[in-house]
Rosetta silent file (secondary structure, phi, psi, omega in degrees, C-alpha in Angstrom):
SEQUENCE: XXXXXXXXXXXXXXXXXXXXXXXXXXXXXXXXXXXXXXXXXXXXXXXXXXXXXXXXXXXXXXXXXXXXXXXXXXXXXXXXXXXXXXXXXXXXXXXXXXXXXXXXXXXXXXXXXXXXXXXXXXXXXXXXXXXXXXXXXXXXXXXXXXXXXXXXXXXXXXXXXXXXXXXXXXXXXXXXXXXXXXXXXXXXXXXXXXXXXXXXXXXXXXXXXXXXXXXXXXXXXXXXXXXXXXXXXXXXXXXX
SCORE:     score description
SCORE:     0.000 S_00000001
   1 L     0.000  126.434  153.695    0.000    0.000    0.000 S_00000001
   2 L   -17.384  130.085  164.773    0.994    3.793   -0.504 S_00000001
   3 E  -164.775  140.616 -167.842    3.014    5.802    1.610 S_00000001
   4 L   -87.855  143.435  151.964    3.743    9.302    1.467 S_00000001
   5 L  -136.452   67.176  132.592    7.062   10.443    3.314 S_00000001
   6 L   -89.666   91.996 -178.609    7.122   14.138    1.836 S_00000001
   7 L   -95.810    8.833 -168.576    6.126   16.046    4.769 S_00000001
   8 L     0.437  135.438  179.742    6.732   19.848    4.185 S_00000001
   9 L  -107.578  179.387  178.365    6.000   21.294    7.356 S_00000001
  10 L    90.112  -25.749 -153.765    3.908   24.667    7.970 S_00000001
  11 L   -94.680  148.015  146.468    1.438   23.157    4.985 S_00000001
  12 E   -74.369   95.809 -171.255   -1.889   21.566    5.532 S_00000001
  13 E   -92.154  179.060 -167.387   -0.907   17.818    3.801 S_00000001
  14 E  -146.479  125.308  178.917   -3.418   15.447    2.678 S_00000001
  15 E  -143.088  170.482 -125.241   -1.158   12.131    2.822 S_00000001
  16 E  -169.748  124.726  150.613   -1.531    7.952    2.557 S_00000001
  17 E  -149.338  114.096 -166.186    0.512    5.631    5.017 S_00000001
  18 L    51.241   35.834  173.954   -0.470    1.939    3.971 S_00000001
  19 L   119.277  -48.482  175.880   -3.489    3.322    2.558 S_00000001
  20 E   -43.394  142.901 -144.050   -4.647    5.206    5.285 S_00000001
  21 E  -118.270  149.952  179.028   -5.840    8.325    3.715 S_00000001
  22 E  -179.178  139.488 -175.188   -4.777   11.237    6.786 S_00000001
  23 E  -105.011  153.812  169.793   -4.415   14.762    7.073 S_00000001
  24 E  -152.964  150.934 -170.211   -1.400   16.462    9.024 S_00000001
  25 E  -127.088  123.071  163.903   -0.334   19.285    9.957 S_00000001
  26 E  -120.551   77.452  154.017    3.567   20.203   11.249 S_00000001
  27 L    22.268  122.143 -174.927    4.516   23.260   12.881 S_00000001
  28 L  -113.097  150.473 -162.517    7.271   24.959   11.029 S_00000001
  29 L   -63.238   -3.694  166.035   10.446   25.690   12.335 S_00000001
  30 L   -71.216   -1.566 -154.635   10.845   28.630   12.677 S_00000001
  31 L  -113.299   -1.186 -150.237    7.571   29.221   15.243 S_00000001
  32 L   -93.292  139.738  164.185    8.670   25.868   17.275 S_00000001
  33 L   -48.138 -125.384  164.326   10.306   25.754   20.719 S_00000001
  34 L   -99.893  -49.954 -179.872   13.064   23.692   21.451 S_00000001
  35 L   -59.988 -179.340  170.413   11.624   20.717   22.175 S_00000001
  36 L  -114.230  138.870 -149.816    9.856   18.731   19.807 S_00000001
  37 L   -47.318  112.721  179.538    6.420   19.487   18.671 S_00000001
  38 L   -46.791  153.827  153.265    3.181   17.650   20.915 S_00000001
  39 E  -108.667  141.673  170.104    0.690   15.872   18.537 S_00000001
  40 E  -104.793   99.450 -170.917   -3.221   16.274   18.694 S_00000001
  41 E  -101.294  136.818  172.557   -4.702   13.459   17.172 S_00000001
  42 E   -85.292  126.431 -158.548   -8.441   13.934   16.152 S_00000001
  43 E  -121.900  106.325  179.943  -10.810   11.416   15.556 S_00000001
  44 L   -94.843  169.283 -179.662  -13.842   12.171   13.423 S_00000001
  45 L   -70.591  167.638 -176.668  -17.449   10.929   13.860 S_00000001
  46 L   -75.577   -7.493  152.906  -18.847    8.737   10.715 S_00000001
  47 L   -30.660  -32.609 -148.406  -20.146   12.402    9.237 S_00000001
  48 L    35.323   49.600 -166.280  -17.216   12.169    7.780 S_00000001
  49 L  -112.979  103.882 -171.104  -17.055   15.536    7.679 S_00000001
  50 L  -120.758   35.277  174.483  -13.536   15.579    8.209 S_00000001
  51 L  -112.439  -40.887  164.269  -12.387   18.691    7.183 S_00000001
  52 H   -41.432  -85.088 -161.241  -14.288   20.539    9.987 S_00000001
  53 H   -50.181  -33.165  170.012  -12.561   18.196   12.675 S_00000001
  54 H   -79.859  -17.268 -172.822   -9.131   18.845   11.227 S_00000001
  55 H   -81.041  -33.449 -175.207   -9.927   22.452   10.879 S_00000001
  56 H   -74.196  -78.578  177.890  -11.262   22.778   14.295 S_00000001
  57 H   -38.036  -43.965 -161.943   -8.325   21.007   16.205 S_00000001
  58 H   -58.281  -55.052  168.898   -5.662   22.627   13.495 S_00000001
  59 H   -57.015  -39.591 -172.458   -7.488   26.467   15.438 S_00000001
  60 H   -61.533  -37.992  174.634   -7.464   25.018   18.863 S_00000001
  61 L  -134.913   70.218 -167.149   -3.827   24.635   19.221 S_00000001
  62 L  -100.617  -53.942  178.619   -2.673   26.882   16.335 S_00000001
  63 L   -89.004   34.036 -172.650   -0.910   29.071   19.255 S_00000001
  64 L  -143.723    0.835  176.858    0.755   26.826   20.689 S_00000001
  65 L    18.152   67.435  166.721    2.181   24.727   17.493 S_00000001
  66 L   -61.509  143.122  128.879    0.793   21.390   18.336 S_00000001
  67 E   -59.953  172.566 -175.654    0.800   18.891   15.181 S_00000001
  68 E  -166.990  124.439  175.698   -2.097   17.834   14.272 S_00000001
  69 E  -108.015  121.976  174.353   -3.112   14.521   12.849 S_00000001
  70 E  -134.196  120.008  146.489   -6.717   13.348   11.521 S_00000001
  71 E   -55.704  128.135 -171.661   -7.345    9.898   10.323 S_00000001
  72 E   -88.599  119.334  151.820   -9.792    8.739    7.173 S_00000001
  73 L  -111.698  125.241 -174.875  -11.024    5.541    7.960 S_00000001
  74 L   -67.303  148.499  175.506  -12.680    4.411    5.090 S_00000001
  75 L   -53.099  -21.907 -159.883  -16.005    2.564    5.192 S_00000001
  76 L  -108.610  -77.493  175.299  -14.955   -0.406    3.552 S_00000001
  77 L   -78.509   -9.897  170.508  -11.377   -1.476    5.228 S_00000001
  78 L  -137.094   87.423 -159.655  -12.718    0.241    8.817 S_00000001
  79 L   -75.771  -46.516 -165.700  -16.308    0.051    8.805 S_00000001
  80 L   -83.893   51.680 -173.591  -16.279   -0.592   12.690 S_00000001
  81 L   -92.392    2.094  169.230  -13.334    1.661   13.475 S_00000001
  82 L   -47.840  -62.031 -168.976  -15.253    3.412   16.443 S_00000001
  83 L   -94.422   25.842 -173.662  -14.801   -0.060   18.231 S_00000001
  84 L    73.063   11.949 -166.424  -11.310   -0.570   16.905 S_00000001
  85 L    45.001   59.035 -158.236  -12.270   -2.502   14.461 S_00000001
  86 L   -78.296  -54.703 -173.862  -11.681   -5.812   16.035 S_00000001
  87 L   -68.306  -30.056 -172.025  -13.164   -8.315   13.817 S_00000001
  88 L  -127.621 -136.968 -179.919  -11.415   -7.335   10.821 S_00000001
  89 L   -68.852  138.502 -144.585   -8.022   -4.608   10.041 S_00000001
  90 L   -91.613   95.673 -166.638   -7.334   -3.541   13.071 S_00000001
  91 H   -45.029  -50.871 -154.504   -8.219    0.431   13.209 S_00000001
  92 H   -71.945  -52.774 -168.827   -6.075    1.062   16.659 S_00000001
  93 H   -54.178  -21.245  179.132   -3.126   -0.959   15.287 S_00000001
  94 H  -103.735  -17.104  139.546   -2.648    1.440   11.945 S_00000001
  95 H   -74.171  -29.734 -171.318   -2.892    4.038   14.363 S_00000001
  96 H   -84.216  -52.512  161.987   -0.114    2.643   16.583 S_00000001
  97 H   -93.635   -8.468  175.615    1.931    2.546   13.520 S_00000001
  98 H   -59.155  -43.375  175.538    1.472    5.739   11.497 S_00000001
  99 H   -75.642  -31.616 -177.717    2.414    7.549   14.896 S_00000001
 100 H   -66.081  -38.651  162.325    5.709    5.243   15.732 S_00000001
 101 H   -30.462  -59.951 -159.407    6.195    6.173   11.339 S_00000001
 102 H   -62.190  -38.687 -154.729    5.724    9.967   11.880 S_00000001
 103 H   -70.673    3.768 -163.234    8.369    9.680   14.991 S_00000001
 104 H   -98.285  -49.520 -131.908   11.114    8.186   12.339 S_00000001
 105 H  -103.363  -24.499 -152.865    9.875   10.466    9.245 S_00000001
 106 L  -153.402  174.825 -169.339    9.213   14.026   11.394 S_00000001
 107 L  -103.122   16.607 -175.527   10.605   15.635   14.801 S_00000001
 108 L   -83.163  135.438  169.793    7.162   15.310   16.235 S_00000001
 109 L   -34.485   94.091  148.928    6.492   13.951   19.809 S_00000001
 110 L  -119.545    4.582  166.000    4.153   10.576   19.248 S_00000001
 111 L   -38.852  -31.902 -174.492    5.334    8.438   22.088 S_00000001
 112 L  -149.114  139.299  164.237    2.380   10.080   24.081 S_00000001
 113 L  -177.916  137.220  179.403   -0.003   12.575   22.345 S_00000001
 114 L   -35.111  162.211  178.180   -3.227   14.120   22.953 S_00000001
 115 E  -144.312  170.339 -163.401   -6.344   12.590   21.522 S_00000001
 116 E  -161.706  112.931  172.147   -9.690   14.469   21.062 S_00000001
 117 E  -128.909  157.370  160.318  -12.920   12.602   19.997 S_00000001
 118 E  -124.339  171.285  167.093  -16.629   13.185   19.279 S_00000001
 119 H    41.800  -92.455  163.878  -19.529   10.841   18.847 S_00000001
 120 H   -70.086  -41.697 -151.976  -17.818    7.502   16.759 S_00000001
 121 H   -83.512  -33.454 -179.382  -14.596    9.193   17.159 S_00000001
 122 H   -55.573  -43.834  174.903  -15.225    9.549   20.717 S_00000001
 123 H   -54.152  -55.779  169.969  -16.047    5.906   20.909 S_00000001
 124 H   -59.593  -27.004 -173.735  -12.520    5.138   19.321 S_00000001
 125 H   -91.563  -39.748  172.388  -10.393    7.203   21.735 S_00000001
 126 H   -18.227  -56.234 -149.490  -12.054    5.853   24.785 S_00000001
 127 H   -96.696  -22.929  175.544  -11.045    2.480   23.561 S_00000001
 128 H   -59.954  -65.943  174.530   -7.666    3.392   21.774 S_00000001
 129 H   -69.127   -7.281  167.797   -6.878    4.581   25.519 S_00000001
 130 H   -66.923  -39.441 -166.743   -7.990    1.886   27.358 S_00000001
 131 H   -71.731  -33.291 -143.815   -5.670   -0.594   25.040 S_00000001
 132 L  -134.386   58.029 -178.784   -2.717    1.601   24.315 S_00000001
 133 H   -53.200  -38.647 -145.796   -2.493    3.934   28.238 S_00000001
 134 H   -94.183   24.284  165.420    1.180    4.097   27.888 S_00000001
 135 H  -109.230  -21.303 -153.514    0.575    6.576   24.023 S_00000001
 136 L   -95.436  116.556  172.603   -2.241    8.794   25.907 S_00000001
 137 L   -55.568  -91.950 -137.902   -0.957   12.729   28.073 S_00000001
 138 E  -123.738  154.749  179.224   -4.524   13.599   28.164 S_00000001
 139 E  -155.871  119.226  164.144   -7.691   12.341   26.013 S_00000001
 140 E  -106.095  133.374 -161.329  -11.245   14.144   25.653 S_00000001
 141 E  -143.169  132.985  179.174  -13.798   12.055   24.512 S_00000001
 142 E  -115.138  101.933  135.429  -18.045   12.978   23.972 S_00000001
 143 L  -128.520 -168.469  170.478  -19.946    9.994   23.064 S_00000001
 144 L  -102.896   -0.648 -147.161  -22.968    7.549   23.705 S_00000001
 145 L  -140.775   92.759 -175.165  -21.323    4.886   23.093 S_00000001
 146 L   -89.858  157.720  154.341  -18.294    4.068   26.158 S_00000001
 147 L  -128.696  167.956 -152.261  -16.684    1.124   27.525 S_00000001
 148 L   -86.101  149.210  154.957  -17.204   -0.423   30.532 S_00000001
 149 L   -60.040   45.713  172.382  -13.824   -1.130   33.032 S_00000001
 150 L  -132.560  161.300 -169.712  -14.753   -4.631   33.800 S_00000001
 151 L   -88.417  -12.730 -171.571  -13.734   -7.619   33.215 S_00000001
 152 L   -95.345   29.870  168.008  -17.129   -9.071   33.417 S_00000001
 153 L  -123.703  168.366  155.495  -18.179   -7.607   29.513 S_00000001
 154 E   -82.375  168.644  171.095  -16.314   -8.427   26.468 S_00000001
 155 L   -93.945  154.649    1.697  -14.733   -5.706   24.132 S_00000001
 156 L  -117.329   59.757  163.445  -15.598   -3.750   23.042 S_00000001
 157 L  -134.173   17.055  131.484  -18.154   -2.934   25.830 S_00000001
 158 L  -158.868 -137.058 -163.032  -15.802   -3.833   28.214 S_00000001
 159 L  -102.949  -27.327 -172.637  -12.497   -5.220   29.136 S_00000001
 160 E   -49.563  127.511  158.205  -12.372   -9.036   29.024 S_00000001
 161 L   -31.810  103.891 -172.996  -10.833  -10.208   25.994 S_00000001
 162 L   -67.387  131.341 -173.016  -13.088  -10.994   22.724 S_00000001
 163 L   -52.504  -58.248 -178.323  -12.658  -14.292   21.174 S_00000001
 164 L   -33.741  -26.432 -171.319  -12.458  -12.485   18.102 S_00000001
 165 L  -155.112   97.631  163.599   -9.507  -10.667   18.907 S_00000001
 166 L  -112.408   28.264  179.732   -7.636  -12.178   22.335 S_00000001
 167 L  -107.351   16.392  144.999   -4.395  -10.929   21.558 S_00000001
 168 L   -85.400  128.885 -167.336   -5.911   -7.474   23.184 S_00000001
 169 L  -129.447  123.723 -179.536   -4.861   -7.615   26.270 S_00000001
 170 L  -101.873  110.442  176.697   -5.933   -4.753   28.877 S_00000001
 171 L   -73.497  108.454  178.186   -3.664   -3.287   31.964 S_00000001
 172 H   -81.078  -13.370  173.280   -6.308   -2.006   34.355 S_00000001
 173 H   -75.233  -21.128 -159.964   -3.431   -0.431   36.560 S_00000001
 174 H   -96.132  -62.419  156.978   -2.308    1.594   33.564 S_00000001
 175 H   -18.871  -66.070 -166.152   -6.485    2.506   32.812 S_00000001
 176 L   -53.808  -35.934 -147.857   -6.854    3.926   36.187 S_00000001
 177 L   -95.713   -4.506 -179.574   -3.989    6.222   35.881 S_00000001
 178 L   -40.442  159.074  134.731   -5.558    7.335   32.387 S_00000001
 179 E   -85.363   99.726 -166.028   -6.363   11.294   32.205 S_00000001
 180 E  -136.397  161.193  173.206   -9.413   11.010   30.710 S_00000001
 181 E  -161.108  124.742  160.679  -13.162   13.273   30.657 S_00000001
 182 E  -102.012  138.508 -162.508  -15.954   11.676   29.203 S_00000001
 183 L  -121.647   81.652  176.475  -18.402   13.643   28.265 S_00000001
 184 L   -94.744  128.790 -172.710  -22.112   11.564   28.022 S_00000001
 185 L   -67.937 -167.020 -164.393  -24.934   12.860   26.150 S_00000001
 186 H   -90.000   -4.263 -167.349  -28.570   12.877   27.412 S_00000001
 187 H   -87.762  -27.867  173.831  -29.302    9.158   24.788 S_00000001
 188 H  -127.573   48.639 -160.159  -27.204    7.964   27.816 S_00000001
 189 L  -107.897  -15.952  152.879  -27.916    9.726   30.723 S_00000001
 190 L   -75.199  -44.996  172.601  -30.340    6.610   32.444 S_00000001
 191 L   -87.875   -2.292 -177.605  -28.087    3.908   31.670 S_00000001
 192 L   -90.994  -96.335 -158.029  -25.032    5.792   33.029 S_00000001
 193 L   -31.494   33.201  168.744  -26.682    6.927   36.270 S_00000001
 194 L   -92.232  159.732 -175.272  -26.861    2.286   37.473 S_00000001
 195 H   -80.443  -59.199 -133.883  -24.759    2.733   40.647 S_00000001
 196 H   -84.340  -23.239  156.399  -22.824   -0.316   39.453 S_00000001
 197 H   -54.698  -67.897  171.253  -21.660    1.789   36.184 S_00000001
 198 H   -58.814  -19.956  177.217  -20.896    4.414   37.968 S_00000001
 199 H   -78.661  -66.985 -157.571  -18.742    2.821   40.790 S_00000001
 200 H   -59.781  -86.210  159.140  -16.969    0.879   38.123 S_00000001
 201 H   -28.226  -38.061  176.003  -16.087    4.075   36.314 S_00000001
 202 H   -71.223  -29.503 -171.141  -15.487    6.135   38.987 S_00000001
 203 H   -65.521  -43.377  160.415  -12.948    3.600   40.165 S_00000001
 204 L   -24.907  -22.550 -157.217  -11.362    3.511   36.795 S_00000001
 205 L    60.592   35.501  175.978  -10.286    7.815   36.994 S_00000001
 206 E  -125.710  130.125 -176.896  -12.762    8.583   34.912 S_00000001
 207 E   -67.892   96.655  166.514  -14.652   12.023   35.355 S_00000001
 208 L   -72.794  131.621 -178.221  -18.831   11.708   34.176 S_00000001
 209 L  -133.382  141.800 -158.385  -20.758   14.744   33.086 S_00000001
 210 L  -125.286  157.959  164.275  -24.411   13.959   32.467 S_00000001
 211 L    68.429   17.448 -171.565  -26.927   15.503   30.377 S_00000001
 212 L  -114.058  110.648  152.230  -24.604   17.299   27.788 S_00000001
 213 L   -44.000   95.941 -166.901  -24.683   18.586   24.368 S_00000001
 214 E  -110.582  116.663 -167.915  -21.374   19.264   22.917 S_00000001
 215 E  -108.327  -16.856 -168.091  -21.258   21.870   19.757 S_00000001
 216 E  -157.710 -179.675 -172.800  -17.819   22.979   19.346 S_00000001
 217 E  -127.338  131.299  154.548  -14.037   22.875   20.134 S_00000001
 218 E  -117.219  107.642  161.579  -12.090   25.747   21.769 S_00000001
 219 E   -94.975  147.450  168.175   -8.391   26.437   22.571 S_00000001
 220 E  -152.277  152.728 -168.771   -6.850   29.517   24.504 S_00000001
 221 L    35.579 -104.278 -141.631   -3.428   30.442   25.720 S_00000001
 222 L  -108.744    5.327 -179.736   -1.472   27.868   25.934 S_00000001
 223 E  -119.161  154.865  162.517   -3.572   24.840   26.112 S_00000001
 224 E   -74.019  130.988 -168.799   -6.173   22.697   24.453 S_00000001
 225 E   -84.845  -51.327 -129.412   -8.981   24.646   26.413 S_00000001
 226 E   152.772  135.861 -178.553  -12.356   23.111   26.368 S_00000001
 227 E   -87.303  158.901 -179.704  -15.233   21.371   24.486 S_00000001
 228 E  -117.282  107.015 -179.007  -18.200   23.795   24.194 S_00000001
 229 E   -80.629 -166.242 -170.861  -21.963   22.510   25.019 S_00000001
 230 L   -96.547   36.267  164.620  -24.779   23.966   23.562 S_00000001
 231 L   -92.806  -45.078 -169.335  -25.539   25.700   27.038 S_00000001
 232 L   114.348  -19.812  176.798  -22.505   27.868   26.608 S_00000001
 233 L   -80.354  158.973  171.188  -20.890   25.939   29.304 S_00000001
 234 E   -98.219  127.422 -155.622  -17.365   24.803   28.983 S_00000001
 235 L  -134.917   70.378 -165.636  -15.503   21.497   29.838 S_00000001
 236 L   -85.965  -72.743 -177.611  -12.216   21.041   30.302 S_00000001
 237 L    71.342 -121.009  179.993  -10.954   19.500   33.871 S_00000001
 238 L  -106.214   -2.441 -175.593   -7.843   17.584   33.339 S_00000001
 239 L   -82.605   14.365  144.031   -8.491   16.332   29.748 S_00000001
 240 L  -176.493    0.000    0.000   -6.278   18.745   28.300 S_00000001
């Protein structure tokens, strides 16, 4: 399969690595600190409106000269790629390498790098950080559709290995220490609220916000700042 490794930096690229279709963005050197550049990878929803979600993240941490990565997953090789695409090519794993790729090919930081999700995409970073703890600083994630920290579901509603795929293997000491804010909309606001969810999550480090509408993305100063609901309120915590 295709792969691009012409990266100009400063440029919006539209690039291929083993097919995967991906947009990136690299900070050009002259604006960059010393260090080498954080990445924010973005995960769109099955709109596929994925020029918004790269556009939006690309503004959020523009002043602060973040990369910025957004993955295509096509319909066809990653129909399920929300849930990692377990049963078939494995969505997290072509994630795992396109960032250890960029650290060879570019000077950007992917050992660890922000993640950002909404709706499907949200659904994928949940589970991308549950598998892969030791890639994730910080991860913000809005969906309906979470998994649980127990052992007593299968993936990809919860942790117990799927016949389908049992060479995922989940560290629950490495989970807990996740930074993570979940953000659940009101479609899940009854089935969240079981005590036995909520204990199980709460044990897990993960922060629940109920009842919430999420319309937009916002950075300021020096950070990714906040998701925006459609209240006006703002929701950051520790998740970036």
């Amino acid at each position: 399969s295709h792969t691009d490794r012409s990266m100009p930096r400063g440029q919006d690229l539209d690039l291929k690595f083993k097919g995967l279709s991906y947009k990136l963005y690299i900070p050009s050197l002259g604006v960059l600190p010393k260090q080498r550049p954080w990445l924010l990878l973005c995960i769109p929803d099955k709109s596929y409106q994925i020029d918004i979600t790269y556009s939006s993240c690309r503004k959020m941490v523009q002043s602060e000269h973040f990369a910025v990565l957004t993955p295509i997953f096509d319909s066809v090789s990653y129909f399920d790629y929300e849930v990692l695409n377990y049963r078939g090519v494995r969505a997290d794993k072509i994630i795992v390498e396109l960032l250890d790729f960029l650290a060879e090919e570019t000077m950007i930081s992917t050992r660890e790098v922000y993640m950002l999700g909404v709706n499907e995409g949200g659904s994928f970073v949940q589970r991308f950080a549950f598998l892969h703890p030791q890639r994730i600083v910080k991860a913000l994630i809005a969906t309906d559709d979470y998994i649980h920290p127990t052992r007593e579901q299968y993936f990809p509603w919860g942790v117990n290995p799927n016949p389908f795929s049992p060479e995922m293997v989940f560290d629950l000491d490495r989970i807990a220490k996740l930074k993570l804010h979940l953000v659940i909309s009101p479609n899940e606001l009854m089935r969240l609220r079981e005590p036995a969810i909520v204990e199980e999550l709460k044990k897990e480090n993960v922060k629940i916000t109920y009842n919430t509408e999420i319309v937009d993305y916002v950075g300021k100063g020096k950070k990714l700042e906040y998701l925006l609901d459609s209240h006006g309120n703002k929701w950051s915590a520790d998740a970036i």
